[in-house]
Each structure stands twice: as C-alpha cells, then as structure tokens.
CSV table of C-alpha atoms in Angstrom, one decimal:
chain,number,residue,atom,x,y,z
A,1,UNK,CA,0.0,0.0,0.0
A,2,UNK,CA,1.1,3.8,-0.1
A,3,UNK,CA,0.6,4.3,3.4
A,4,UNK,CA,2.7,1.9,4.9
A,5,UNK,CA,6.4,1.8,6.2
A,6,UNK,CA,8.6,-0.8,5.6
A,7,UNK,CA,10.8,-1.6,8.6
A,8,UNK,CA,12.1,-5.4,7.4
A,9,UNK,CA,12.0,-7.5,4.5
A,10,UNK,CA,12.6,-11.1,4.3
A,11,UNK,CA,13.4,-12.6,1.1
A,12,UNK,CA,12.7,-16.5,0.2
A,13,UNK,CA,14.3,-18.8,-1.8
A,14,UNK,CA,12.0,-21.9,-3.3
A,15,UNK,CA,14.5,-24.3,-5.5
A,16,UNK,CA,14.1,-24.0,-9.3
A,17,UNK,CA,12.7,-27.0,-11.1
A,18,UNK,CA,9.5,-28.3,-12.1
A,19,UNK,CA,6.1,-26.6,-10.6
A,20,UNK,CA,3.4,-29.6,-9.2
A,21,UNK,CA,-0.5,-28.1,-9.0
A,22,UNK,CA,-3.3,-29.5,-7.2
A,23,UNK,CA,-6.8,-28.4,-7.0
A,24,UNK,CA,-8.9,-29.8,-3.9
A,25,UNK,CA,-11.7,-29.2,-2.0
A,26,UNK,CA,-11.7,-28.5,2.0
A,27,UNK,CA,-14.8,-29.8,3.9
A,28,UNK,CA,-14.7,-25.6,5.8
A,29,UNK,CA,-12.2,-22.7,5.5
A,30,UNK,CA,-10.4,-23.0,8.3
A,31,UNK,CA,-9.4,-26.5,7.2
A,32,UNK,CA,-7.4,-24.8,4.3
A,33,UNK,CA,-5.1,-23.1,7.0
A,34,UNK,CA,-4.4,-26.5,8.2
A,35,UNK,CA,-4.2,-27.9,4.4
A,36,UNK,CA,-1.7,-25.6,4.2
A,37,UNK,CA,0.7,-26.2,7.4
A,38,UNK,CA,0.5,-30.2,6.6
A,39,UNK,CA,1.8,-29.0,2.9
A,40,UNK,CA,4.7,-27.0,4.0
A,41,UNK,CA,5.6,-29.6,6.3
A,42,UNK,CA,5.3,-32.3,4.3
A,43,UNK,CA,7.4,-30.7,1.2
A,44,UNK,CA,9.9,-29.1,3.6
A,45,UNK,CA,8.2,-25.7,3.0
A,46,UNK,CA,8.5,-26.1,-0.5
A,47,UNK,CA,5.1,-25.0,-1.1
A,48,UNK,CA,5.3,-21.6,-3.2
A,49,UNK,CA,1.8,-20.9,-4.0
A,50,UNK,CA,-1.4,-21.6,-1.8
A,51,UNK,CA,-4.9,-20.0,-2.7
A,52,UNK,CA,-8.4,-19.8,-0.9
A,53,UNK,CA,-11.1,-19.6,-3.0
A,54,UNK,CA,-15.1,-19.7,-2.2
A,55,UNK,CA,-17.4,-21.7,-3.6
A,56,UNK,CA,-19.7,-18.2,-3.9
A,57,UNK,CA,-16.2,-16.5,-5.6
A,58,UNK,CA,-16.3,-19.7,-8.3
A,59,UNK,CA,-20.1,-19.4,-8.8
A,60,UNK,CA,-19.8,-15.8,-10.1
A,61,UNK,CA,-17.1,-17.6,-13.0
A,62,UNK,CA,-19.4,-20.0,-13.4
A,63,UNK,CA,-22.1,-17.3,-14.4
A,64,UNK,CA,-20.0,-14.7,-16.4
A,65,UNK,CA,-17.7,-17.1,-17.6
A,66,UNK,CA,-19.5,-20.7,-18.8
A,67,UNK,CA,-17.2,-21.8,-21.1
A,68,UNK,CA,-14.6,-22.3,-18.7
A,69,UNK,CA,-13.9,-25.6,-17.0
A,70,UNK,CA,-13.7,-25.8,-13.2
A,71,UNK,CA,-11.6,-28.6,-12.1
A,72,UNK,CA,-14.1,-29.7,-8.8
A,73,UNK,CA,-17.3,-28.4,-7.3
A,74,UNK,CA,-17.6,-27.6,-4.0
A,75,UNK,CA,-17.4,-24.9,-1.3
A,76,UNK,CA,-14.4,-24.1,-0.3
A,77,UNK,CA,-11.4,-24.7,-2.7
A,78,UNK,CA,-7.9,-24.1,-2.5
A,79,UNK,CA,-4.6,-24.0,-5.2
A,80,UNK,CA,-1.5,-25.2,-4.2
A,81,UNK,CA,1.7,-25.6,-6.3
A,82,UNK,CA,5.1,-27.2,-5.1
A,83,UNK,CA,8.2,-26.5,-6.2
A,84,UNK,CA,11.2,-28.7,-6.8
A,85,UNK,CA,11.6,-32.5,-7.7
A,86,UNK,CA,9.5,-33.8,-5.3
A,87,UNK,CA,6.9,-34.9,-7.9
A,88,UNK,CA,3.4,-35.1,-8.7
A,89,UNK,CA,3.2,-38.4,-7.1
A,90,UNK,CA,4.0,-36.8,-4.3
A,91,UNK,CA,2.2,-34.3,-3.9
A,92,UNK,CA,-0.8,-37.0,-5.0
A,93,UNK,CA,0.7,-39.1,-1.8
A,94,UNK,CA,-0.3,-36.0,0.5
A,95,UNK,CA,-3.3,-35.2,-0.7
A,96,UNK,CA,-4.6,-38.8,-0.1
A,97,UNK,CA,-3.1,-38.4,3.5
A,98,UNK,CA,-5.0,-35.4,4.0
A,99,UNK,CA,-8.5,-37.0,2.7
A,100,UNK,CA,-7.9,-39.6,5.1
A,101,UNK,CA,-7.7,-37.1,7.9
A,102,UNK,CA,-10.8,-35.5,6.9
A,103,UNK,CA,-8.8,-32.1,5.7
A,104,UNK,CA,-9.2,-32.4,2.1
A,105,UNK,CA,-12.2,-34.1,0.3
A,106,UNK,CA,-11.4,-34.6,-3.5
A,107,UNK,CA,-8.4,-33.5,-5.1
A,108,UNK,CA,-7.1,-33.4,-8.5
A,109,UNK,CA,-3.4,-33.0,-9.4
A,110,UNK,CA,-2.1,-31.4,-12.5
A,111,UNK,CA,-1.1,-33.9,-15.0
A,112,UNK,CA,1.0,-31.6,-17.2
A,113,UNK,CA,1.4,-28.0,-18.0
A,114,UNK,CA,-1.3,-27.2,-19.8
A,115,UNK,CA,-3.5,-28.7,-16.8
A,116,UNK,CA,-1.4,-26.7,-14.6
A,117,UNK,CA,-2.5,-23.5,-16.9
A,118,UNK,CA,-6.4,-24.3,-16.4
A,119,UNK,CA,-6.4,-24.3,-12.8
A,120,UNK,CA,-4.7,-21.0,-12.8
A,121,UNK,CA,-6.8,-19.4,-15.7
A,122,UNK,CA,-10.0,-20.5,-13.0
A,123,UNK,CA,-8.4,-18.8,-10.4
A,124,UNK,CA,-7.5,-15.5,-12.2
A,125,UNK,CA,-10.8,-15.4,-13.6
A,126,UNK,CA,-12.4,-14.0,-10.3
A,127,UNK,CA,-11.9,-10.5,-10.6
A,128,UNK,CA,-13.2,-10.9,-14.9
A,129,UNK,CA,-16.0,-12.7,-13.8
A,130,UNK,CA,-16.7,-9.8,-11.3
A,131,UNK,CA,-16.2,-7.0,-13.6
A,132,UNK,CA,-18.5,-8.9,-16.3
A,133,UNK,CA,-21.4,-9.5,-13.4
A,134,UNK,CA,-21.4,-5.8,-12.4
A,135,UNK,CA,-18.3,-4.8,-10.6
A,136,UNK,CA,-17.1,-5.4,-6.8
A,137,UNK,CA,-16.7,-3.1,-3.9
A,138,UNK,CA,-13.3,-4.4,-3.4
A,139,UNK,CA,-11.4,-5.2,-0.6
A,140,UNK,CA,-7.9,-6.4,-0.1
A,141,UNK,CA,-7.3,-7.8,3.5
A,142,UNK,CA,-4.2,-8.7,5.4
A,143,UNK,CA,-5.3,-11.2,8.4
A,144,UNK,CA,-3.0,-13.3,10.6
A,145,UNK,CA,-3.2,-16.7,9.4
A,146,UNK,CA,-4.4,-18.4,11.9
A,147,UNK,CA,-7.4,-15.4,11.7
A,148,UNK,CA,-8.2,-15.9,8.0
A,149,UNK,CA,-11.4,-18.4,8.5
A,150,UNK,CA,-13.0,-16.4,11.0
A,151,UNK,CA,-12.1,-13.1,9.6
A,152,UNK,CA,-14.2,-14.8,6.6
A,153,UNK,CA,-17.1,-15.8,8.2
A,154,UNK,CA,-17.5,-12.5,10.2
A,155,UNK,CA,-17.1,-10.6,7.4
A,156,UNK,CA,-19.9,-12.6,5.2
A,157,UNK,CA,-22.2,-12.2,8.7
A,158,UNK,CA,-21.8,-8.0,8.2
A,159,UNK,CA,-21.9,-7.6,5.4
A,160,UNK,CA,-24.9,-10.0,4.8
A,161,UNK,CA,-26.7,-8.2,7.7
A,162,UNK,CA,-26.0,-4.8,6.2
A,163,UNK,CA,-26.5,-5.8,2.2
A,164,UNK,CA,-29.3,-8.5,2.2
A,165,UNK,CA,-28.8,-10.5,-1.2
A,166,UNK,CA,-25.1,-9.1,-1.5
A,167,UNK,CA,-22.7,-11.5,-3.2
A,168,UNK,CA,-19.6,-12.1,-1.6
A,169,UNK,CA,-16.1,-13.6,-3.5
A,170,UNK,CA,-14.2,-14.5,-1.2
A,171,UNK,CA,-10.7,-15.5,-2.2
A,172,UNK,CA,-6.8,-14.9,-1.8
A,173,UNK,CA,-3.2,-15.9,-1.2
A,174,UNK,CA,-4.1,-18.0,2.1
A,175,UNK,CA,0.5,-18.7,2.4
A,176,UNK,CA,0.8,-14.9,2.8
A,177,UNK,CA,-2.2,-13.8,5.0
A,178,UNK,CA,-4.0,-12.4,2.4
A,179,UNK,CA,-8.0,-12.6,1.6
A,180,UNK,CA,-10.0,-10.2,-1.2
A,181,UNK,CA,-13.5,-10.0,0.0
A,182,UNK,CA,-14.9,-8.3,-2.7
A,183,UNK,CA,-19.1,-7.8,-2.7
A,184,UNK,CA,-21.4,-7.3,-5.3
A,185,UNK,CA,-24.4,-6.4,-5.9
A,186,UNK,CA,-27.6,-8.9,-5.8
A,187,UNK,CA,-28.0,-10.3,-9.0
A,188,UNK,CA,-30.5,-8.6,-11.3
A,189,UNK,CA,-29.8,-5.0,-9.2
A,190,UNK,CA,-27.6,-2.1,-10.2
C-alpha cells in the first residue's frame, strides 16, 4: 500500500525446477489453514503458492464465464503448487493423506502444463468474472493466518446483515495472509 512503512523484508528462496498443481476441496475454510501447514511440512516448506477460493467466488465464474472448465465443485477450494523435484506423485501421496484425515475431500493433481495453466486461468478469472457481473466493492485484506477463517465468516455475517442479497467472493493468497473480500451487488440489481 502507499501508506505503509517498511521496517524489514525477508526474502525466500524456493528451488528452481519443475512446478506440481493441485486443486482440492476443503470440507470448511479453516481446514485450508491446516491444508496448508500439513503441505509446507510435508514438502519441507517447498510449497510456493497456496490460494483460498469460495465456492460463492467460483459461482460468479461460473455465471459470467461458462465456457470455462472448473476442475471440482464444492465450497471451499484451494490451489496449491510445489516447487522442486518432489513430484506429482508426491504431492498425490499427500493429498490422499490429507483426505484420510478429513482435511481435504477430492483432489485433482495437475497432470502436465497445460492442466497446470487451467487451474490457474480458473483462479484468475475471479476478478473478470466480477467486472463482467457488475463490478465489486473491493477489498484487499491482510489477516493473521491463523485469523483468515473467521475473519471470513464475520465478514460474510456483516456484510450480509447490512446488504441483504449481496454476493460475496471470497478469495486470496491463504500462504501470505491475504484474503479479497470483494461484494457485489444482488444479481439482477444495479
């Protein structure tokens, strides 16, 4: 932002080789903050991209943007790619590990690149598909990560409360702390 000082900066490293994508489906948000911590464990921190997204944030791409292919349904979804030569089997191996704990209920893993580049073009569709459906009151939040579930749900409450028939997209870089909750109008309203 423009307003804020910078008074450290920590730079990270991820080792260069091939990216492995998954797409998979947590049973409530806050299991995606543990999703998450299981991943970084179990790839020695190697995960270098790990996004949240709603199930309400994918229904508005589904609506303004038909033609393009969601890889699972459900309500709350999150992205994660891996870095280095740990594998897609591997990454596979966790996922399985995490829907036998109850953390993850489906999962698909990203066969090759252009797979890889699907998942992705779903995920950067959410601000498109909110533009094409009327625009967003947009909101870019920075939450503890341990805070980002409930920071969701109370959010949704309020702004529900204030907005009846709002719709919410809820969605963001879960590894970093950060959550868009962007809101739009009810469908069929300016």
């Amino acid at each position: 932002g423009t307003l804020g000082i910078i008074t450290a900066a920590v730079l990270k490293l991820f080792p260069g080789g091939a990216r492995h994508c998954a797409w998979a489906i947590v049973p409530k948000a806050a299991d995606a903050v543990a999703v998450l911590a299981r991943l970084r464990a179990a790839t020695d921190d190697g995960v270098s991209s790990f996004e949240y997204m709603a199930g309400e944030a994918l229904a508005l791409v589904a609506e303004a943007l038909p033609a393009l292919r969601q890889p699972l349904a459900g309500a709350h979804h999150v992205l994660v790619e891996v870095l280095g030569e740990q594998g897609s089997e591997r990454l596979a191996a966790i996922l399985e590990s995490l829907v036998a704990d109850d953390l993850v209920t489906d999962a698909v893993v990203a066969q090759n690149e252009a797979q890889r580049q699907a998942f992705w073009r779903v995920r950067e569709s959410i601000p498109a598909a909110e533009k094409a459906l009327g625009g967003s009151v947009k909101h870019d939040i920075s939450v503890p990560l341990i805070d980002i579930a409930r920071y969701a749900e109370d959010a949704t409450r309020a702004i529900l409360a204030g907005w009846p028939g709002a719709r919410l997209s809820l969605y963001g870089h879960v590894g970093g702390g950060n959550l868009h909750c962007n809101g739009l109008a009810p469908a069929r309203t300016d």
